[in-house]
PDB file of N, CA and C in Angstrom:
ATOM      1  N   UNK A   1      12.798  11.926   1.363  1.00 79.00           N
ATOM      2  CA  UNK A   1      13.434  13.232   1.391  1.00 79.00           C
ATOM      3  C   UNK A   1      12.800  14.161   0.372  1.00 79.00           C
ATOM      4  N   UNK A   2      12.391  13.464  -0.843  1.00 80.00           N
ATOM      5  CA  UNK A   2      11.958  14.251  -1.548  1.00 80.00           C
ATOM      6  C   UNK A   2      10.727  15.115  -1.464  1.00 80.00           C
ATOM      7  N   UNK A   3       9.953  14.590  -0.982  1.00 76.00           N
ATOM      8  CA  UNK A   3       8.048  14.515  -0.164  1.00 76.00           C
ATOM      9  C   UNK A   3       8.465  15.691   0.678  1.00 76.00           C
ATOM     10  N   UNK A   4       9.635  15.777   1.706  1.00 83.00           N
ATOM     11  CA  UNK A   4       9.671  16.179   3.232  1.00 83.00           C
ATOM     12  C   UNK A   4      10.066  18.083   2.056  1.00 83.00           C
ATOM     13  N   UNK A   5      11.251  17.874   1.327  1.00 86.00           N
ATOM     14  CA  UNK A   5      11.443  19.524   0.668  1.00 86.00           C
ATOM     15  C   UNK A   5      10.784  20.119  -0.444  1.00 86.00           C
ATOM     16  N   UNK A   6       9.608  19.248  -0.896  1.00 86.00           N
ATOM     17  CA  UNK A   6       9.165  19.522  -1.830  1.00 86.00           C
ATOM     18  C   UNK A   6       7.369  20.556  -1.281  1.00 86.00           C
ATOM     19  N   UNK A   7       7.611  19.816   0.308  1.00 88.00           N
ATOM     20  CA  UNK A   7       5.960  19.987   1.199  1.00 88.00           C
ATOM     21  C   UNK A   7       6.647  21.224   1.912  1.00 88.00           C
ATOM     22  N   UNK A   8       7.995  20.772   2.595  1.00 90.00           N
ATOM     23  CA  UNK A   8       8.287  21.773   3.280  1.00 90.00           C
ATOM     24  C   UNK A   8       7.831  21.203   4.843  1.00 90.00           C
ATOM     25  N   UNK A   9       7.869  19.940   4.946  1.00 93.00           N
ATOM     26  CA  UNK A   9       7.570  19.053   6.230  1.00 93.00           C
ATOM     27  C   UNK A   9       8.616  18.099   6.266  1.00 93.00           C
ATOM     28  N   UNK A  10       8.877  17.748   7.905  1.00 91.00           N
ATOM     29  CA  UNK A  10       9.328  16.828   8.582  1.00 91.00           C
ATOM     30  C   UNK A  10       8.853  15.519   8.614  1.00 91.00           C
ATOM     31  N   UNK A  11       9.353  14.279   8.801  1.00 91.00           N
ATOM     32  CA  UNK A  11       8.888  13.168   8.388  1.00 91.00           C
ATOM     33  C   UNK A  11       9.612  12.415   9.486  1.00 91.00           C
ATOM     34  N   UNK A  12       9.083  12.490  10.810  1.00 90.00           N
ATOM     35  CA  UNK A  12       9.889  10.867  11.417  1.00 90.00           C
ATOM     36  C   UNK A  12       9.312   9.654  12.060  1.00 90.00           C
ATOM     37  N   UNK A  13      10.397   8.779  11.086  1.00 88.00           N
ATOM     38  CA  UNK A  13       9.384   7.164  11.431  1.00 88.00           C
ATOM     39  C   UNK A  13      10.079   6.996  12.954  1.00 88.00           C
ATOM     40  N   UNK A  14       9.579   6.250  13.983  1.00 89.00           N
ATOM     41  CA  UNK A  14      10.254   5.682  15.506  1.00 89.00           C
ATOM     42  C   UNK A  14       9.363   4.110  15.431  1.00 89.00           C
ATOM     43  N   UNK A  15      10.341   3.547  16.359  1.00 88.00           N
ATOM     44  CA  UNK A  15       9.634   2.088  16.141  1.00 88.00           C
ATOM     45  C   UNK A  15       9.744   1.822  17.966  1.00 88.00           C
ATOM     46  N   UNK A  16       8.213   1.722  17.824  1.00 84.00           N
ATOM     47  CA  UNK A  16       7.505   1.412  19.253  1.00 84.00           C
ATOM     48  C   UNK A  16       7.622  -0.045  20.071  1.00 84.00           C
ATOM     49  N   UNK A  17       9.085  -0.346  20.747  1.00 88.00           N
ATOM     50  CA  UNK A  17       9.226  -1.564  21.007  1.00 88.00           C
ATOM     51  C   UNK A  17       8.166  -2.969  21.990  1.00 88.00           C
ATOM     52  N   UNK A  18       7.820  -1.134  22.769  1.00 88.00           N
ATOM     53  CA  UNK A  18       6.475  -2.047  23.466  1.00 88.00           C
ATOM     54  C   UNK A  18       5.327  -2.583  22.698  1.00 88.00           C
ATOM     55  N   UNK A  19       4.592  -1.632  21.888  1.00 84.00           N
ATOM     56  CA  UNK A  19       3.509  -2.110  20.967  1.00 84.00           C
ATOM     57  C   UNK A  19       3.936  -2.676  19.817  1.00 84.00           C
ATOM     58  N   UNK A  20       5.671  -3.090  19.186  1.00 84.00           N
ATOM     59  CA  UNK A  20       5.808  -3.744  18.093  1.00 84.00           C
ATOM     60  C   UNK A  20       5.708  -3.076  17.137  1.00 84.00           C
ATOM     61  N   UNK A  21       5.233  -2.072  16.257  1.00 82.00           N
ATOM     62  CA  UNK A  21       5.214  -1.306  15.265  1.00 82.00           C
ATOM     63  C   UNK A  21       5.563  -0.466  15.143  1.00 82.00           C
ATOM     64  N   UNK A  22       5.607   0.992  14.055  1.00 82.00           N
ATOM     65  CA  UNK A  22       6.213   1.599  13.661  1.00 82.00           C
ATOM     66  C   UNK A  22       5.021   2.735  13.530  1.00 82.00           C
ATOM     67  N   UNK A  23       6.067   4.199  14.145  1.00 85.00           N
ATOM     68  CA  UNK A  23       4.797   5.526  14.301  1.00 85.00           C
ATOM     69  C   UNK A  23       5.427   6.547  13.355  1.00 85.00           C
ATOM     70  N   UNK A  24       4.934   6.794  12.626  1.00 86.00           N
ATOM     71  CA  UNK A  24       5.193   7.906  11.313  1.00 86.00           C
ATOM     72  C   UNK A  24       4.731   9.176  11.845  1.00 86.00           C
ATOM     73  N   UNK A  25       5.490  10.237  12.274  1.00 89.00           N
ATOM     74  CA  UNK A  25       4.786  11.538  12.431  1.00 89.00           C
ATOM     75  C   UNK A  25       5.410  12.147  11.304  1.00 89.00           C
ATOM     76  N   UNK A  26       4.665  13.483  10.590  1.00 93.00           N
ATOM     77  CA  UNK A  26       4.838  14.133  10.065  1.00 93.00           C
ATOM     78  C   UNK A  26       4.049  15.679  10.440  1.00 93.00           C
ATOM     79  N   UNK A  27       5.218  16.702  10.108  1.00 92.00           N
ATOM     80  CA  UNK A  27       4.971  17.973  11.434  1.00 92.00           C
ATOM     81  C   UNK A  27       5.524  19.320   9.972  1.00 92.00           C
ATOM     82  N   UNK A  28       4.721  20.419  10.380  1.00 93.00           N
ATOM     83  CA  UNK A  28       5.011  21.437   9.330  1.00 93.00           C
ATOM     84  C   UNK A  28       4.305  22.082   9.683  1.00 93.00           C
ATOM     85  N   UNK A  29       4.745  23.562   9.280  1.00 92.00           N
ATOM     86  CA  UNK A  29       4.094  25.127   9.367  1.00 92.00           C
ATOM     87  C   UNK A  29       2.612  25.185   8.881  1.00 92.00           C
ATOM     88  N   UNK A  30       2.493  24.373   7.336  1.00 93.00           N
ATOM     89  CA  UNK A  30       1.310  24.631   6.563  1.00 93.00           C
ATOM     90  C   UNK A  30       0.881  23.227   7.106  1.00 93.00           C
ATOM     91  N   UNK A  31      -0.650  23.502   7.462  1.00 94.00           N
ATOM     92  CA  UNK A  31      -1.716  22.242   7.900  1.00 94.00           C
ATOM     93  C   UNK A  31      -2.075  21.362   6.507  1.00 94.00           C
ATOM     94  N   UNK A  32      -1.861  22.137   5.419  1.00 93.00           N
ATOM     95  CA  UNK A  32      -2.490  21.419   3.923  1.00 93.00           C
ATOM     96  C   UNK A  32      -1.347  20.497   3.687  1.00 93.00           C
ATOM     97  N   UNK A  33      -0.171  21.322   3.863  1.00 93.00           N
ATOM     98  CA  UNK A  33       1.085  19.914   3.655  1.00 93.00           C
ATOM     99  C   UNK A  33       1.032  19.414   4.378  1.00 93.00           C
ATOM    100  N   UNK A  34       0.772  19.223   5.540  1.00 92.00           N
ATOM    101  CA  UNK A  34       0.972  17.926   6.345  1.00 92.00           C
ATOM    102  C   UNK A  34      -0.064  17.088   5.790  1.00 92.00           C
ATOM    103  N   UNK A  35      -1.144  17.536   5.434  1.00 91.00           N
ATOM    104  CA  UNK A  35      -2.605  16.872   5.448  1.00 91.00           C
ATOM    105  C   UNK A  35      -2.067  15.710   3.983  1.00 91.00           C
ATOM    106  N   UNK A  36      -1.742  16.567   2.990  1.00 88.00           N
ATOM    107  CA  UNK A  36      -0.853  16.152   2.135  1.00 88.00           C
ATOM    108  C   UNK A  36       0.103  14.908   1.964  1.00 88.00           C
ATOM    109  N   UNK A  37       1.200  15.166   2.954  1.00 89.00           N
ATOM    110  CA  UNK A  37       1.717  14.100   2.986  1.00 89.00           C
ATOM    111  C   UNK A  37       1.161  13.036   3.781  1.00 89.00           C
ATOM    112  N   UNK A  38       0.815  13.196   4.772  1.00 87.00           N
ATOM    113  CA  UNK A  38      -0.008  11.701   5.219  1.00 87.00           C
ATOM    114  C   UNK A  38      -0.967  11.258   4.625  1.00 87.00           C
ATOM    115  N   UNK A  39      -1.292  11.540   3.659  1.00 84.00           N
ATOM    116  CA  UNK A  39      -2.381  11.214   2.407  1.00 84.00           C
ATOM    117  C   UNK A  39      -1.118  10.426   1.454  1.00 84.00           C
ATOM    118  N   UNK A  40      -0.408  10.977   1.256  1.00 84.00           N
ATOM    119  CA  UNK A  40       0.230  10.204   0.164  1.00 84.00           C
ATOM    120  C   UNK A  40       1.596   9.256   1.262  1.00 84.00           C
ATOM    121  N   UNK A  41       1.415   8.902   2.091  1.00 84.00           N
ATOM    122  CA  UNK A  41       2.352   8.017   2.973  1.00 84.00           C
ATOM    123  C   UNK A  41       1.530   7.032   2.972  1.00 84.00           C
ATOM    124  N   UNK A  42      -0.075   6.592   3.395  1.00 84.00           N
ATOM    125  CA  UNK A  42      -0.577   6.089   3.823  1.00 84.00           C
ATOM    126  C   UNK A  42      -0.884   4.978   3.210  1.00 84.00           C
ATOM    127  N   UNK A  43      -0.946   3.767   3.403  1.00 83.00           N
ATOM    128  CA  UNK A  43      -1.038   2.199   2.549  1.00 83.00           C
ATOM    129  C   UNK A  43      -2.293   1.974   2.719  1.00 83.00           C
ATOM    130  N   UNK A  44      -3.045   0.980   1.564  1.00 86.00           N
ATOM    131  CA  UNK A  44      -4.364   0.299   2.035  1.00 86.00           C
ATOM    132  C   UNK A  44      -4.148  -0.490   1.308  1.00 86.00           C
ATOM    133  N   UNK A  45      -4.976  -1.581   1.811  1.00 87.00           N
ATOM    134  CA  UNK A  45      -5.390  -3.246   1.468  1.00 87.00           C
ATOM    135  C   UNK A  45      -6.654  -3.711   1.048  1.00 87.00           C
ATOM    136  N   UNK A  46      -6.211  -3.782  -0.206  1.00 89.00           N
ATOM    137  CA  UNK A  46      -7.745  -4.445  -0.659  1.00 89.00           C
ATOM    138  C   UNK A  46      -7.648  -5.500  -1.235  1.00 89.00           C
ATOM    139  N   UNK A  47      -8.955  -6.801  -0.948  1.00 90.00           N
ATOM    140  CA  UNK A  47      -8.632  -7.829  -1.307  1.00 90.00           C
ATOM    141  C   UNK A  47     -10.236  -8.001  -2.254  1.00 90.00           C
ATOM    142  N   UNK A  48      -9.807  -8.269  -3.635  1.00 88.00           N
ATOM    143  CA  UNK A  48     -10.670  -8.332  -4.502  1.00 88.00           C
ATOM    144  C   UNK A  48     -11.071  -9.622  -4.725  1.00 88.00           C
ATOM    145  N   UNK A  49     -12.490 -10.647  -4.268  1.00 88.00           N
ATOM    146  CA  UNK A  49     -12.763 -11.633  -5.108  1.00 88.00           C
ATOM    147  C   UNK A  49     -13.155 -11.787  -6.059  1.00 88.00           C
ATOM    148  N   UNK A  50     -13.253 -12.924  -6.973  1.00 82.00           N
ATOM    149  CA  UNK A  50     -13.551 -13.272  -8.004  1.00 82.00           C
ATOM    150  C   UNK A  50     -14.149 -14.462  -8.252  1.00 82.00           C
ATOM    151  N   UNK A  51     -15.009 -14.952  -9.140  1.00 85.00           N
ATOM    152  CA  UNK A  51     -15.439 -16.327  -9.318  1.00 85.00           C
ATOM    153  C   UNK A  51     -14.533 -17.469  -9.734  1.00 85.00           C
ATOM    154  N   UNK A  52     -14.185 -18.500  -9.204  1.00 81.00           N
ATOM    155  CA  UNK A  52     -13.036 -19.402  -9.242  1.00 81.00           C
ATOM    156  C   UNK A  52     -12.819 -19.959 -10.565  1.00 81.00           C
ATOM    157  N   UNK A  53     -13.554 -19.839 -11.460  1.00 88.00           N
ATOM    158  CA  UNK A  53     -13.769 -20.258 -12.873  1.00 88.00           C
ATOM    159  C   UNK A  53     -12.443 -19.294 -13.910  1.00 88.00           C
ATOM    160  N   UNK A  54     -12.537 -18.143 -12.952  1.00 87.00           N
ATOM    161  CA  UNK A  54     -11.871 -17.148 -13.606  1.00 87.00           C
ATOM    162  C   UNK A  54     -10.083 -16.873 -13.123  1.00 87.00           C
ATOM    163  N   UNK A  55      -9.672 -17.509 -12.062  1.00 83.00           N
ATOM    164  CA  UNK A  55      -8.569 -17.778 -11.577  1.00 83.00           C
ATOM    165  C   UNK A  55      -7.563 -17.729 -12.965  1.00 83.00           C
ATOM    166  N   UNK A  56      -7.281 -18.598 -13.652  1.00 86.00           N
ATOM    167  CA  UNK A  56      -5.931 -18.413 -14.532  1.00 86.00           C
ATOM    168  C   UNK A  56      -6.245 -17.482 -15.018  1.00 86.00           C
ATOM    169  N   UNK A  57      -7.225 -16.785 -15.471  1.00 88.00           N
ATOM    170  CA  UNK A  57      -7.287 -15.411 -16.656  1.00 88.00           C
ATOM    171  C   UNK A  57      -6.449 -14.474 -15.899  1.00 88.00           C
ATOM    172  N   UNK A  58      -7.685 -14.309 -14.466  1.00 84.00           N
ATOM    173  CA  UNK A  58      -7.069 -13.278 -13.625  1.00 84.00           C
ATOM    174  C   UNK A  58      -5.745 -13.289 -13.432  1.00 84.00           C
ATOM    175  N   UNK A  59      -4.876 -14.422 -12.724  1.00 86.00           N
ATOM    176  CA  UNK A  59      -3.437 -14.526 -12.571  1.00 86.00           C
ATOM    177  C   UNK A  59      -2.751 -14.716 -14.070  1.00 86.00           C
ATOM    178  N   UNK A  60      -3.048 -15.440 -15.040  1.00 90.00           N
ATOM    179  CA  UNK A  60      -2.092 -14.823 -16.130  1.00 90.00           C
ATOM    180  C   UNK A  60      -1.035 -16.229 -16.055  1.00 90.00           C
ATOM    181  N   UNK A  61      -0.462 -17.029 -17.202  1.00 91.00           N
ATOM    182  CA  UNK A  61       0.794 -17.637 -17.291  1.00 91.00           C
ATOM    183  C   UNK A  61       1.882 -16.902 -16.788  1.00 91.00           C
ATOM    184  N   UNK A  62       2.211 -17.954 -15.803  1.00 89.00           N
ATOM    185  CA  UNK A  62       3.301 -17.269 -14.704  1.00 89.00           C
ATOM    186  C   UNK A  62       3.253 -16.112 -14.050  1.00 89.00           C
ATOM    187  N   UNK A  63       1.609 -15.595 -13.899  1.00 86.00           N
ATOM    188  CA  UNK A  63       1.639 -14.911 -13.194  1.00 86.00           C
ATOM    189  C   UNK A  63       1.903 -13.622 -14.002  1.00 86.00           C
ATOM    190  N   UNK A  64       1.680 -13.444 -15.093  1.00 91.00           N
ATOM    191  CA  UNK A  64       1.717 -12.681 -15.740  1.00 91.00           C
ATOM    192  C   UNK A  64       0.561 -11.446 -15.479  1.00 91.00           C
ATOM    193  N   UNK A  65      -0.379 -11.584 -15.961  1.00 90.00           N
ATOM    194  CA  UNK A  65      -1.792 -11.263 -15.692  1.00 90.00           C
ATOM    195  C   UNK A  65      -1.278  -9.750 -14.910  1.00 90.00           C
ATOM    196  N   UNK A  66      -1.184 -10.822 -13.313  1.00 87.00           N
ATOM    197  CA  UNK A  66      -1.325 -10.396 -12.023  1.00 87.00           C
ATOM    198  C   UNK A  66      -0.352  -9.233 -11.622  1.00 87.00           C
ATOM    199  N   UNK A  67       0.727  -9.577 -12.862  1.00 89.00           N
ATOM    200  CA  UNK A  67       2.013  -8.282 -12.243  1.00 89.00           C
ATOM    201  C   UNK A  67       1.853  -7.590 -13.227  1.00 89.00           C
ATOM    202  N   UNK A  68       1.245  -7.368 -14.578  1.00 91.00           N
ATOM    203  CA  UNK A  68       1.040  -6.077 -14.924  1.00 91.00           C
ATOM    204  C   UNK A  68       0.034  -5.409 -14.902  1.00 91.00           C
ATOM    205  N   UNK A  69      -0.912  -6.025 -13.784  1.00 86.00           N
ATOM    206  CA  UNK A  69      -1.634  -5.079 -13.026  1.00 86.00           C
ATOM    207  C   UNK A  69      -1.467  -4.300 -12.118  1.00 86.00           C
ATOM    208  N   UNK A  70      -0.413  -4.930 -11.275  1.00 88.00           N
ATOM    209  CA  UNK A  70       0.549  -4.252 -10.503  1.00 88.00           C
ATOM    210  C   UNK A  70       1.344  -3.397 -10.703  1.00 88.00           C
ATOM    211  N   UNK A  71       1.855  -3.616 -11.659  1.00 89.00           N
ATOM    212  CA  UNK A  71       2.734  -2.563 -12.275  1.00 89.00           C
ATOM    213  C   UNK A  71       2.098  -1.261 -12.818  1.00 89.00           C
ATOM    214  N   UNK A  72       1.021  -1.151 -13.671  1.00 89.00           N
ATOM    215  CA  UNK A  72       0.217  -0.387 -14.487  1.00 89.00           C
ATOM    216  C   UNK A  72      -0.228   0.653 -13.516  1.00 89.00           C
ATOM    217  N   UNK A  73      -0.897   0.128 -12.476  1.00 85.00           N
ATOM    218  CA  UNK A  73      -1.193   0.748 -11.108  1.00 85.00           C
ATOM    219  C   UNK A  73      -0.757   1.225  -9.876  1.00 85.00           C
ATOM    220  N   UNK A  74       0.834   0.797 -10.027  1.00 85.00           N
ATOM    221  CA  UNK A  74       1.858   0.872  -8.862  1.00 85.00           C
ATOM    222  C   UNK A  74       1.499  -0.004  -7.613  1.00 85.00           C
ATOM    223  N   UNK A  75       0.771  -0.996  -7.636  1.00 89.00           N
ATOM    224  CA  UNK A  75       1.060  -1.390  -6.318  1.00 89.00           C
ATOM    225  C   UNK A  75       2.347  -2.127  -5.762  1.00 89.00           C
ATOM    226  N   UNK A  76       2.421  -1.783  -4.446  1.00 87.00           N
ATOM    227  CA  UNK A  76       3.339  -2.304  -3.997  1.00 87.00           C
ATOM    228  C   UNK A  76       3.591  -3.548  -3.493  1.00 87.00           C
ATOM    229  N   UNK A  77       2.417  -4.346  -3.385  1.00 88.00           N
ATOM    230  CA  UNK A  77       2.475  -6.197  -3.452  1.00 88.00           C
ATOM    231  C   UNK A  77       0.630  -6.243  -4.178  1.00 88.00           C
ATOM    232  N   UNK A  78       1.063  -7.851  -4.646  1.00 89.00           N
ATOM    233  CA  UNK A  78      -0.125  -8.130  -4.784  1.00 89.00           C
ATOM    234  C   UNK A  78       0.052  -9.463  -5.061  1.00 89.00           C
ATOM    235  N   UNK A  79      -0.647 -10.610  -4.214  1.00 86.00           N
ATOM    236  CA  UNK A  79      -1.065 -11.671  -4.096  1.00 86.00           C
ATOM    237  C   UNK A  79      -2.464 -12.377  -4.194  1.00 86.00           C
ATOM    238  N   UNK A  80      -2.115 -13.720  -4.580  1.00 83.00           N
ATOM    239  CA  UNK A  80      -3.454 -14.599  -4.678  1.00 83.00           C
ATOM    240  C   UNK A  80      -3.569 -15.365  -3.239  1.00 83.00           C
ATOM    241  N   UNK A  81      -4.611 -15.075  -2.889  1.00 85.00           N
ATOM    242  CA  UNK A  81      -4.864 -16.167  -1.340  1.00 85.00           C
ATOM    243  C   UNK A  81      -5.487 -17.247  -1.716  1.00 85.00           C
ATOM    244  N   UNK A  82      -5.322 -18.089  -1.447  1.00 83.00           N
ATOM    245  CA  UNK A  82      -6.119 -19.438  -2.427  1.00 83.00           C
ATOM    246  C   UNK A  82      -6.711 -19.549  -0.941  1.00 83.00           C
ATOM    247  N   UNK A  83      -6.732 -19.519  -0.003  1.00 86.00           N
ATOM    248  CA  UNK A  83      -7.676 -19.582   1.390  1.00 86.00           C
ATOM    249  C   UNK A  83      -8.795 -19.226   1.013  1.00 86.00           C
ATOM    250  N   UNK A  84      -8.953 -17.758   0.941  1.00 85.00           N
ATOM    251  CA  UNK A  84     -10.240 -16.775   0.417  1.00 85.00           C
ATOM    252  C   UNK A  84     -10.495 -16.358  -0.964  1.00 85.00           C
ATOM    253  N   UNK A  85      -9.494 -17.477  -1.818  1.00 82.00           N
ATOM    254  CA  UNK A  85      -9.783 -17.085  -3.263  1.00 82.00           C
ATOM    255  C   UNK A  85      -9.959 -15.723  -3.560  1.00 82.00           C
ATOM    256  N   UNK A  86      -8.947 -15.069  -3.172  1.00 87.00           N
ATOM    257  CA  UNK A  86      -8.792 -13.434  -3.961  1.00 87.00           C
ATOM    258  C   UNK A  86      -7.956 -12.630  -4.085  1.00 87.00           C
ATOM    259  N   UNK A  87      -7.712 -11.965  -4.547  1.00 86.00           N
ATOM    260  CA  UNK A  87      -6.024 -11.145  -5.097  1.00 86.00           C
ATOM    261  C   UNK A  87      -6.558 -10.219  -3.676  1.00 86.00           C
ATOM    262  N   UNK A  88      -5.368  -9.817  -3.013  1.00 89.00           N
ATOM    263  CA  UNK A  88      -4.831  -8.790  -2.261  1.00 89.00           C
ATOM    264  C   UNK A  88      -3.852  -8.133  -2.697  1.00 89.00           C
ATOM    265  N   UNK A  89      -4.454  -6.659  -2.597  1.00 90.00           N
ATOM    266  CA  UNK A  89      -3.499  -5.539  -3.466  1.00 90.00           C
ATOM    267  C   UNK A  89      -3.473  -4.360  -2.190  1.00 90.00           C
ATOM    268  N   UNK A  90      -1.864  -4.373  -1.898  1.00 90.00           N
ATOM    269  CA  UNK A  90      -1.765  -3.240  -1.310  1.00 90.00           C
ATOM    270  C   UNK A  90      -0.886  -2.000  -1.975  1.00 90.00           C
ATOM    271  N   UNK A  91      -0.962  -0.714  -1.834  1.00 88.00           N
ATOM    272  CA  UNK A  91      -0.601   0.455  -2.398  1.00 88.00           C
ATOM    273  C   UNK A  91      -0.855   1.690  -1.808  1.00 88.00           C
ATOM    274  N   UNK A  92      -0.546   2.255  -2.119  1.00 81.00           N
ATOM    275  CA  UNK A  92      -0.503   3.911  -0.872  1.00 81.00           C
ATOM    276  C   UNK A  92      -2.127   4.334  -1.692  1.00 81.00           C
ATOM    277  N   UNK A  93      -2.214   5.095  -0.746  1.00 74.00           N
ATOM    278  CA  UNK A  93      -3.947   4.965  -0.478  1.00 74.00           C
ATOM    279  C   UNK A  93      -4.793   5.963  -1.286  1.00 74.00           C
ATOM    280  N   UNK A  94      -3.936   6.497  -2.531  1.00 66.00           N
ATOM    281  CA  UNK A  94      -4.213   8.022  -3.315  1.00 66.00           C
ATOM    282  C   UNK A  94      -4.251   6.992  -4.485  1.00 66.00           C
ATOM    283  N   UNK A  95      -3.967   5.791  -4.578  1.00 60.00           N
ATOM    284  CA  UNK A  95      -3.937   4.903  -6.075  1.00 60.00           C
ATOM    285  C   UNK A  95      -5.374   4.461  -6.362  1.00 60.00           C
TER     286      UNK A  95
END
């Protein structure tokens, strides 16, 4: 709500039962606010490796490490894949 009166744009999520997911439109007078807010709505995923030697530094006692990197940076998850040996960090896409 705050994003939608602060831009001066509309914001509606609908959830697409046939394709399973979820469609975010966002609609407004000014083209820069819209451009705007779907810039700052938008999530990305990045998955950072590292050399396996370096595993506890990176994650931290209890995981310490790993969440005040998260935190410092705002992401909104961040995990270790021990599959592909590498932190995955997702966060809106302006971080």
């Amino acid at each position: 709500q705050e994003l939608q009166d602060s831009l001066g744009v509309s914001i509606e999520v609908r959830y697409d039962h046939r394709k399973k997911h979820h469609c975010v439109r966002v609609v407004g007078q000014d083209p820069e606010a819209v451009a705007t807010t779907q810039r700052q709505l938008q999530y990305r995923k990045k998955d950072l490796s590292f050399p396996k030697q370096h595993l506890g530094f990176v994650l931290g006692k209890q995981l310490g490490n790993i969440q005040e990197i998260a935190e410092k940076v705002g992401l909104l998850s961040i995990r270790f894949d021990p599959q592909t040996e590498a932190l995955e960090m997702i966060g809106l896409s302006d971080q």
